[in-house]
Coordinates of C-alpha atoms and ligand atoms in Angstrom, one line a residue:
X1 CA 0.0 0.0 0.0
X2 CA 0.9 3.3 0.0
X3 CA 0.8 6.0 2.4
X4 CA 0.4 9.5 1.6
X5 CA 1.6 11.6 4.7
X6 CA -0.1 15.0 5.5
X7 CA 2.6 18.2 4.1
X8 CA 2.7 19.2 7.6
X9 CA 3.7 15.7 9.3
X10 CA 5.9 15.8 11.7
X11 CA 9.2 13.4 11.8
X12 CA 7.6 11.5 15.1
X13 CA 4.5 10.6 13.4
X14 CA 6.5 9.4 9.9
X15 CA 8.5 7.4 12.8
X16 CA 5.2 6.2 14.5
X17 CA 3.5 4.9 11.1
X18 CA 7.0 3.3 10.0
X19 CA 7.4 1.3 13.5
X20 CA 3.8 0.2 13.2
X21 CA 4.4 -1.2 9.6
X22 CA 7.8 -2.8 10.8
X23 CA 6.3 -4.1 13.5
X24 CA 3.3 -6.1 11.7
X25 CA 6.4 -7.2 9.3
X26 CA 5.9 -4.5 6.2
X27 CA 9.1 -3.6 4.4
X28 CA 8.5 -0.2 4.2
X29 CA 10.9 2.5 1.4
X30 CA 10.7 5.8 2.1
X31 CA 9.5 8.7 -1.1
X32 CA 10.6 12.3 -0.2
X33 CA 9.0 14.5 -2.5
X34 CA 9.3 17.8 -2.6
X35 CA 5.5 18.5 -1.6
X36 CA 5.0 15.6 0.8
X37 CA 6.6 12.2 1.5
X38 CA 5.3 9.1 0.6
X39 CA 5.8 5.9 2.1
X40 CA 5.5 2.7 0.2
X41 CA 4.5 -0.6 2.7
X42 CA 5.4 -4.0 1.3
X43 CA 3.5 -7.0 3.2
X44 CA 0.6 -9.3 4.5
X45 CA -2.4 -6.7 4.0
X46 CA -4.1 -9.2 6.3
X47 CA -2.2 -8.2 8.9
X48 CA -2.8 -4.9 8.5
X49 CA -5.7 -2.6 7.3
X50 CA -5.5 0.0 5.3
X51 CA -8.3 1.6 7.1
X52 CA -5.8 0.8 10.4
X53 CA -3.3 3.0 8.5
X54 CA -5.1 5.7 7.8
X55 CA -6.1 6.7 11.2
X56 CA -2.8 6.6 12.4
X57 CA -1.4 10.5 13.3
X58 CA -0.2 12.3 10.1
X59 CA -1.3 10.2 7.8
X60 CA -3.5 11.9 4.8
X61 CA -4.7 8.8 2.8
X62 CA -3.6 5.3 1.7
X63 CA -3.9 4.2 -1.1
X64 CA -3.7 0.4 -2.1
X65 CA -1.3 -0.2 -5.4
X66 CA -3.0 -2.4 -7.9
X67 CA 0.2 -2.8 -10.2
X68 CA 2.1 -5.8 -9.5
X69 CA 5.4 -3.7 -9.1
X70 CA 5.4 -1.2 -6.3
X71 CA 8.6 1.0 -5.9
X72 CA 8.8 0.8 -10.0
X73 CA 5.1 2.6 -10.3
X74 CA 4.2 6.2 -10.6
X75 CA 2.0 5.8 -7.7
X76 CA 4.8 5.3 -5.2
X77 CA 7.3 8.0 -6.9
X78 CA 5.0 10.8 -8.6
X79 CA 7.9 12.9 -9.3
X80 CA 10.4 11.6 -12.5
X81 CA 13.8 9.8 -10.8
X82 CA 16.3 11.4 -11.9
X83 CA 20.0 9.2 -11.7
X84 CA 23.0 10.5 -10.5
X85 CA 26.2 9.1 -12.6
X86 CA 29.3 11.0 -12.8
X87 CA 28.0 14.6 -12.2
X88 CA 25.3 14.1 -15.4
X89 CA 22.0 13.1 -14.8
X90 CA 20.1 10.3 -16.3
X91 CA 15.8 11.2 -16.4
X92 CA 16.6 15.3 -15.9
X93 CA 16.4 17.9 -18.1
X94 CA 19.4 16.7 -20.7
X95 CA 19.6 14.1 -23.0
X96 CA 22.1 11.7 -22.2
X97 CA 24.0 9.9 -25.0
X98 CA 26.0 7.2 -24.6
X99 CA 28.4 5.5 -27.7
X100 CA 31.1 3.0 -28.0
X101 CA 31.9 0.0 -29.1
X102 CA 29.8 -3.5 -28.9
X103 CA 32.5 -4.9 -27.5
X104 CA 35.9 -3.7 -26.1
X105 CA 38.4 -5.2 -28.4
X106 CA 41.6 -3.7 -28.5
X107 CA 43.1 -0.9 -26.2
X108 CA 43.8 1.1 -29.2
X109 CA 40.1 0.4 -30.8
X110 CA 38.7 1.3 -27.1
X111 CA 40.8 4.3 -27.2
X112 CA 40.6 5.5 -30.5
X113 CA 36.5 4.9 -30.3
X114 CA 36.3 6.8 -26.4
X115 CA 38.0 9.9 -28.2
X116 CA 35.9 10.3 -31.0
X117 CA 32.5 9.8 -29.3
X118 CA 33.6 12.2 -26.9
X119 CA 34.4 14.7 -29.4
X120 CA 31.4 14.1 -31.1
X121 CA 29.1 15.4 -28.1
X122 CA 28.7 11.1 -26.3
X123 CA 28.6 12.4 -22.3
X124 CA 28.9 8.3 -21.3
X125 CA 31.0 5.9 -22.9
X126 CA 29.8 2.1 -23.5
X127 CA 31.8 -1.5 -24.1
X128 CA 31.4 -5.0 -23.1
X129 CA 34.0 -6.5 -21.4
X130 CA 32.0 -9.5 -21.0
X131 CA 30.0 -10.2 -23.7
X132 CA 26.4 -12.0 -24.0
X133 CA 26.8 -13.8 -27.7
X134 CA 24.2 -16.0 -28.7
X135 CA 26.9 -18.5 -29.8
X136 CA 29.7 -20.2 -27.5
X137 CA 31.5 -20.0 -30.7
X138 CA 31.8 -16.4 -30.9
X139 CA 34.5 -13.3 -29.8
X140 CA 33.0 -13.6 -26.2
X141 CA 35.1 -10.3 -24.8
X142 CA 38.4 -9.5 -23.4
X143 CA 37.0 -10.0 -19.5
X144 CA 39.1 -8.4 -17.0
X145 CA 41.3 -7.0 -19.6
X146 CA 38.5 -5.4 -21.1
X147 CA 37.7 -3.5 -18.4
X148 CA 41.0 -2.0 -17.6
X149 CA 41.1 -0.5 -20.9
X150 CA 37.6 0.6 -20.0
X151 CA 39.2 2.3 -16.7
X152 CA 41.9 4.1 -19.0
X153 CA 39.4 5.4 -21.4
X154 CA 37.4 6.8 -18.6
X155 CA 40.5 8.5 -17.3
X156 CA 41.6 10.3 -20.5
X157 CA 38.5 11.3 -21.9
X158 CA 36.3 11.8 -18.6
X159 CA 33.3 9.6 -19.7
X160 CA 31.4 7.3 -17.1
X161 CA 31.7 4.0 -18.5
X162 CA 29.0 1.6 -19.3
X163 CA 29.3 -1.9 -18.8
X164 CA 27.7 -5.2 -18.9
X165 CA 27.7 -7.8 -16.0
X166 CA 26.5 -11.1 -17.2
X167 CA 26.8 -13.3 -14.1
X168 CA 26.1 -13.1 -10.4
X169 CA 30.0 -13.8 -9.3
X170 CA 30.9 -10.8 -11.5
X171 CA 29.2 -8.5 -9.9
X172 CA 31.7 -7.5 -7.8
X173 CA 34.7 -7.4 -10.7
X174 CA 32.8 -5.2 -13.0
X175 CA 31.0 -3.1 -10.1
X176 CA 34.5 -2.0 -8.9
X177 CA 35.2 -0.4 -12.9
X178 CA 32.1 0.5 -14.5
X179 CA 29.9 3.8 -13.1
X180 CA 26.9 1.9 -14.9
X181 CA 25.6 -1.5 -14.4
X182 CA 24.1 -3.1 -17.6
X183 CA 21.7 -5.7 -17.1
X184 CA 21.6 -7.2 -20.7
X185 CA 18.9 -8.4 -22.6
X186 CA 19.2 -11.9 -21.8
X187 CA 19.4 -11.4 -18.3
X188 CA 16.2 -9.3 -17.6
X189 CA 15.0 -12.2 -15.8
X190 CA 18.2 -13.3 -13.9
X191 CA 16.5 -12.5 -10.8
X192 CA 20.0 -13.7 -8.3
X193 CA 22.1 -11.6 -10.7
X194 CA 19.3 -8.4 -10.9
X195 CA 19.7 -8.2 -6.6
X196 CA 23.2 -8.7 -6.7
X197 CA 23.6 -5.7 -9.2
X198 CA 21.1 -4.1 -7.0
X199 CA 23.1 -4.4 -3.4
X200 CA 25.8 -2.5 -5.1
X201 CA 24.1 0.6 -5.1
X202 CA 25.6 1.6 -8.4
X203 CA 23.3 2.7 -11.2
X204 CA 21.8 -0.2 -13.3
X205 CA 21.0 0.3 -16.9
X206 CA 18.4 -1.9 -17.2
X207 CA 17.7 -3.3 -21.2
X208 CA 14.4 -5.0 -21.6
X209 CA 13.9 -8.4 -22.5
X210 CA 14.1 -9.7 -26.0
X211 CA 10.3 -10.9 -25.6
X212 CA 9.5 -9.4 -22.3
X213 CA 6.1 -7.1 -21.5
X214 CA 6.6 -3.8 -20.1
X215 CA 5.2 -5.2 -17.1
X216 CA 7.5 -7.9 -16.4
X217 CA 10.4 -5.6 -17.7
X218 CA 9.4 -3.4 -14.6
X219 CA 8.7 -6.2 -12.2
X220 CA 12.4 -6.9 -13.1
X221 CA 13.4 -2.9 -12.3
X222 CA 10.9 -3.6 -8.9
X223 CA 13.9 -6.3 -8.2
X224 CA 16.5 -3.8 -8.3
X225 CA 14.5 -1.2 -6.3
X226 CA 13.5 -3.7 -3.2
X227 CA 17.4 -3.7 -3.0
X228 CA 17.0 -0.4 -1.4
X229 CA 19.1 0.7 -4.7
X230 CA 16.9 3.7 -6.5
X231 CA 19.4 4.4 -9.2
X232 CA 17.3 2.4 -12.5
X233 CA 17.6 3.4 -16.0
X234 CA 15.2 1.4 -18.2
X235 CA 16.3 0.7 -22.1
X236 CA 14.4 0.0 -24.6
X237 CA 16.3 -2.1 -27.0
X238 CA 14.0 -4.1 -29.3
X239 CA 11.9 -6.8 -28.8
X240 CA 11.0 -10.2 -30.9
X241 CA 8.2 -10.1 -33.1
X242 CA 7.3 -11.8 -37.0
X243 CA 9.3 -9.0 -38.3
X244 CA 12.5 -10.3 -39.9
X245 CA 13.9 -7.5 -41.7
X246 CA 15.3 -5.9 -38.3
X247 CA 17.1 -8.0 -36.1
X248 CA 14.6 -6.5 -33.7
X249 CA 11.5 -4.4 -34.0
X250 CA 12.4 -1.2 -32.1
X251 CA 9.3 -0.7 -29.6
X252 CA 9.2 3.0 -29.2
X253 CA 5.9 3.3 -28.1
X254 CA 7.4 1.7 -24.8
X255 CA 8.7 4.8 -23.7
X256 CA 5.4 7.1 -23.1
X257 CA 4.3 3.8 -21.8
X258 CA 6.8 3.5 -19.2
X259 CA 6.7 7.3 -18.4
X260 CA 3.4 7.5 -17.9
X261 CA 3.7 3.6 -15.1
X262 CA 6.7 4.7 -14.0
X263 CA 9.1 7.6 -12.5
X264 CA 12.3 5.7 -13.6
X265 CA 14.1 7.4 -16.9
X266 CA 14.3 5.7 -19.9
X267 CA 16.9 5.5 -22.7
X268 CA 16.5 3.9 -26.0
X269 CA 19.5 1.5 -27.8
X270 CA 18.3 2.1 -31.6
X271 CA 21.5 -0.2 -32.5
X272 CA 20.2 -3.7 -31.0
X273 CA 16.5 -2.3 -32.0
X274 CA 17.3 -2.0 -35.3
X275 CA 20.7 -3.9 -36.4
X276 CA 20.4 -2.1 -39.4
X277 CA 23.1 0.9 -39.9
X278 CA 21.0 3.2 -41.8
X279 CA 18.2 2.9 -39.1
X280 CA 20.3 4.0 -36.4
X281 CA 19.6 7.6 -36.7
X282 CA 16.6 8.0 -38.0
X283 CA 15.1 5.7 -34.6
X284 CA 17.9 7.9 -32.5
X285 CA 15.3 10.5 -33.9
X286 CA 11.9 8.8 -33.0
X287 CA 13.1 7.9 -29.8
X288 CA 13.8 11.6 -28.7
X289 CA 10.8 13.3 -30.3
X290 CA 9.2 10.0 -28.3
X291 CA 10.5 11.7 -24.7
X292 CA 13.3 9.0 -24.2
X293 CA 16.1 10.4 -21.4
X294 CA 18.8 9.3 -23.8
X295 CA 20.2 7.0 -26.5
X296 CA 22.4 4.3 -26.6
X297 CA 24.6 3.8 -29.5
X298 CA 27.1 1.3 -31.0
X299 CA 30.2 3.0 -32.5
X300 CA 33.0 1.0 -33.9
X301 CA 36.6 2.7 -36.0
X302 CA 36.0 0.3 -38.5
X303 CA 32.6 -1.3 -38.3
X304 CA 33.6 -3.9 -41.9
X305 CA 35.9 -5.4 -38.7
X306 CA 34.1 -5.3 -35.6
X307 CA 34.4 -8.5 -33.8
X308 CA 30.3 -8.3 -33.0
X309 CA 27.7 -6.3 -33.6
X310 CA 29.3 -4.5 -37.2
X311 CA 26.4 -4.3 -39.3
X312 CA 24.6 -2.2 -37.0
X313 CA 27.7 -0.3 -35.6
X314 CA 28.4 4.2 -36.8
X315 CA 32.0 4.8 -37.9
X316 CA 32.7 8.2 -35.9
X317 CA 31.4 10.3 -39.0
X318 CA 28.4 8.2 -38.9
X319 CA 28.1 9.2 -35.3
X320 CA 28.6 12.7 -34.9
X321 CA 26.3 13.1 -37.8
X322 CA 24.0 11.6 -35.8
X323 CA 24.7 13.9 -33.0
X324 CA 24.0 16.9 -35.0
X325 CA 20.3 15.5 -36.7
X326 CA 19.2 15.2 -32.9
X327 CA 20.4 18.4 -31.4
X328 CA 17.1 20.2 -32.8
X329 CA 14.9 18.0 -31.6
X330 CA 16.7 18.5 -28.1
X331 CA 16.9 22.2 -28.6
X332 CA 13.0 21.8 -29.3
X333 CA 12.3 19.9 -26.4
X334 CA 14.4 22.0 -23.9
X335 CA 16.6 19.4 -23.5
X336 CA 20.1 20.2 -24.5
X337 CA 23.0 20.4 -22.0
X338 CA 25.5 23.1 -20.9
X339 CA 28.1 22.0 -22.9
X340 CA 25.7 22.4 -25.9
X341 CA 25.2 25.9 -25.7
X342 CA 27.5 27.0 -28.8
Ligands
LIG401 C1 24.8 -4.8 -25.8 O1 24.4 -3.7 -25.4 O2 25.9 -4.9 -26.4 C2 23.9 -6.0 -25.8 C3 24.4 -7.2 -25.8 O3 22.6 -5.6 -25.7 P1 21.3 -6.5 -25.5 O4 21.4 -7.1 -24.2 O5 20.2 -5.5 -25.6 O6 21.2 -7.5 -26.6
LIG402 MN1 26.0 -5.2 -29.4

């Protein structure tokens, strides 16, 4: 349930109606808005009433949440979350882009590709280290290697990095490099490896599931956020349908979706969601004119020579042309940065 205090509640009474829900075994997360303060109660509603609730000193209503996730919905968190990473903010007023590589396969094509997304306007910088291929047979990443190179292009160019964790007993590896969490594709549902991320308290880019609703896509953010960990970015990267001629069919109409359920930002990948080159920019158009927080795009020196992920990969040109063919539909939607200005 959730518990809509009165704007003039005091600090006892929050106290008073958080020991009562503790005490009838509620897990209860706290909402600090800038109006009032919301508290969202996790538990056996059998237990307790929501009528009992409502009587209790400072309380203004309850309200039960019909949505299976709870922490993920609007109703918990009316205000947009807005994620901290590196000094930008992910679900704010800029447009966050982050470019690099599929995979991290060189030092020098890490490098190379970290410099020229950052010069094209990129504010984050992506790469797998560890890599999610859907044959054992292919370039699976360079590991820990990987993300040391990741570490040294953060360091010259100044770029949060971006980073994939595929398995529970990486967590720890990757969490100590990467500024970002990404929770891949095909581990939406890796529910051990989605709380481990979580406990971390780092921000998790969340991608949604090849063939996964938007609902179980945020019962999988709910996971993450019953970690006590806040810091969710949603991506929309494609999901399965008849359509053959895209590797994916790009599901923009996700993102109102998800705004309008949720308070957690949401970023679009128009790489995976297309696989297709030429539709990389065009859909890194849609997606902003769509109110996505930000874009997620594959950039590779030499794409003809990517180890994974080529077809659908920008050369640096490719790129910053992209950069500029969005920044008036940022300008339009009040959503360029500082470092736009000029
Ligand atoms: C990726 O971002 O490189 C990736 C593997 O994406 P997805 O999980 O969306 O397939
Ligand atoms: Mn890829």
């Amino acid at each position: 349930m959730i518990i809509v205090m009165q704007p003039g509640a005091t600090e006892a009474e929050q106290q008073g109606v958080i020991t009562r829900l503790e005490r009838e075994g509620f897990k209860v997360h706290l909402s600090q808005g800038i109006e009032r303060t919301i508290l969202g109660a996790i538990g056996d509603k059998t237990r307790l009433k929501c009528e009992t609730v409502a009587a209790l000193a400072g309380v203004e209503k309850v309200v039960p949440i019909l949505q299976p996730y709870k922490l993920a919905s609007r109703d918990f968190h009316p205000e947009d979350t807005r994620v901290e990473v590196g000094g930008l903010v992910v679900g704010g007023r800029e447009v966050q882009i982050i470019a690099g590589p599929c995979a991290v396969e060189s030092r020098a094509q890490l490098l190379e590709t970290a410099a020229a997304v950052r010069e094209a306007g990129a504010t984050m910088l992506r790469g797998g280290a560890y890599k999610p291929r859907s044959s054992p047979y292919s370039f699976q990443g360079l590991a820990t290697k990987g993300l040391e190179f990741l570490a040294e292009a953060r360091e010259r160019t100044g770029l949060p990095v971006v980073t994939e964790v595929m398995d529970q007993n990486l967590v720890a590896e990757v969490a100590g490099v990467a500024d970002v969490l990404q929770i891949g594709s095909r581990n939406m549902q890796n529910f051990a490896l989605l709380q481990a991320a979580g406990q971390t308290g780092k921000p998790i880019l969340l991608k949604r599931g090849l063939s996964a609703t938007i609902e179980e896509w945020l019962l999988a953010a709910e996971y993450i956020l019953n970690e006590g960990n806040s810091r969710v970015i949603l991506c929309e990267r494609g999901i399965r349908t008849f359509e053959t001629y895209t590797r994916n069919t790009l599901d923009l109409s996700a993102v109102p979706a998800v705004k309008h359920l949720s308070h957690l930002p949401v970023i679009v990948d128009p790489s995976h969601g297309t696989g297709r080159r030429f539709m990389v920019a065009p859909m890194a158009r849609a997606a902003l004119a769509a109110g996505a927080d930000g874009l997620m795009i594959e950039v590779h020196p030499n794409p003809q020579e990517a180890l994974s992920d080529g077809s659908q990969s920008l050369n640096p040109e490719e790129f910053a042309a992209l950069v500029r063919e969005i920044r008036p539909i940022m300008a339009a939607g009040g959503r360029l940065g500082e470092g736009w200005a000029s």
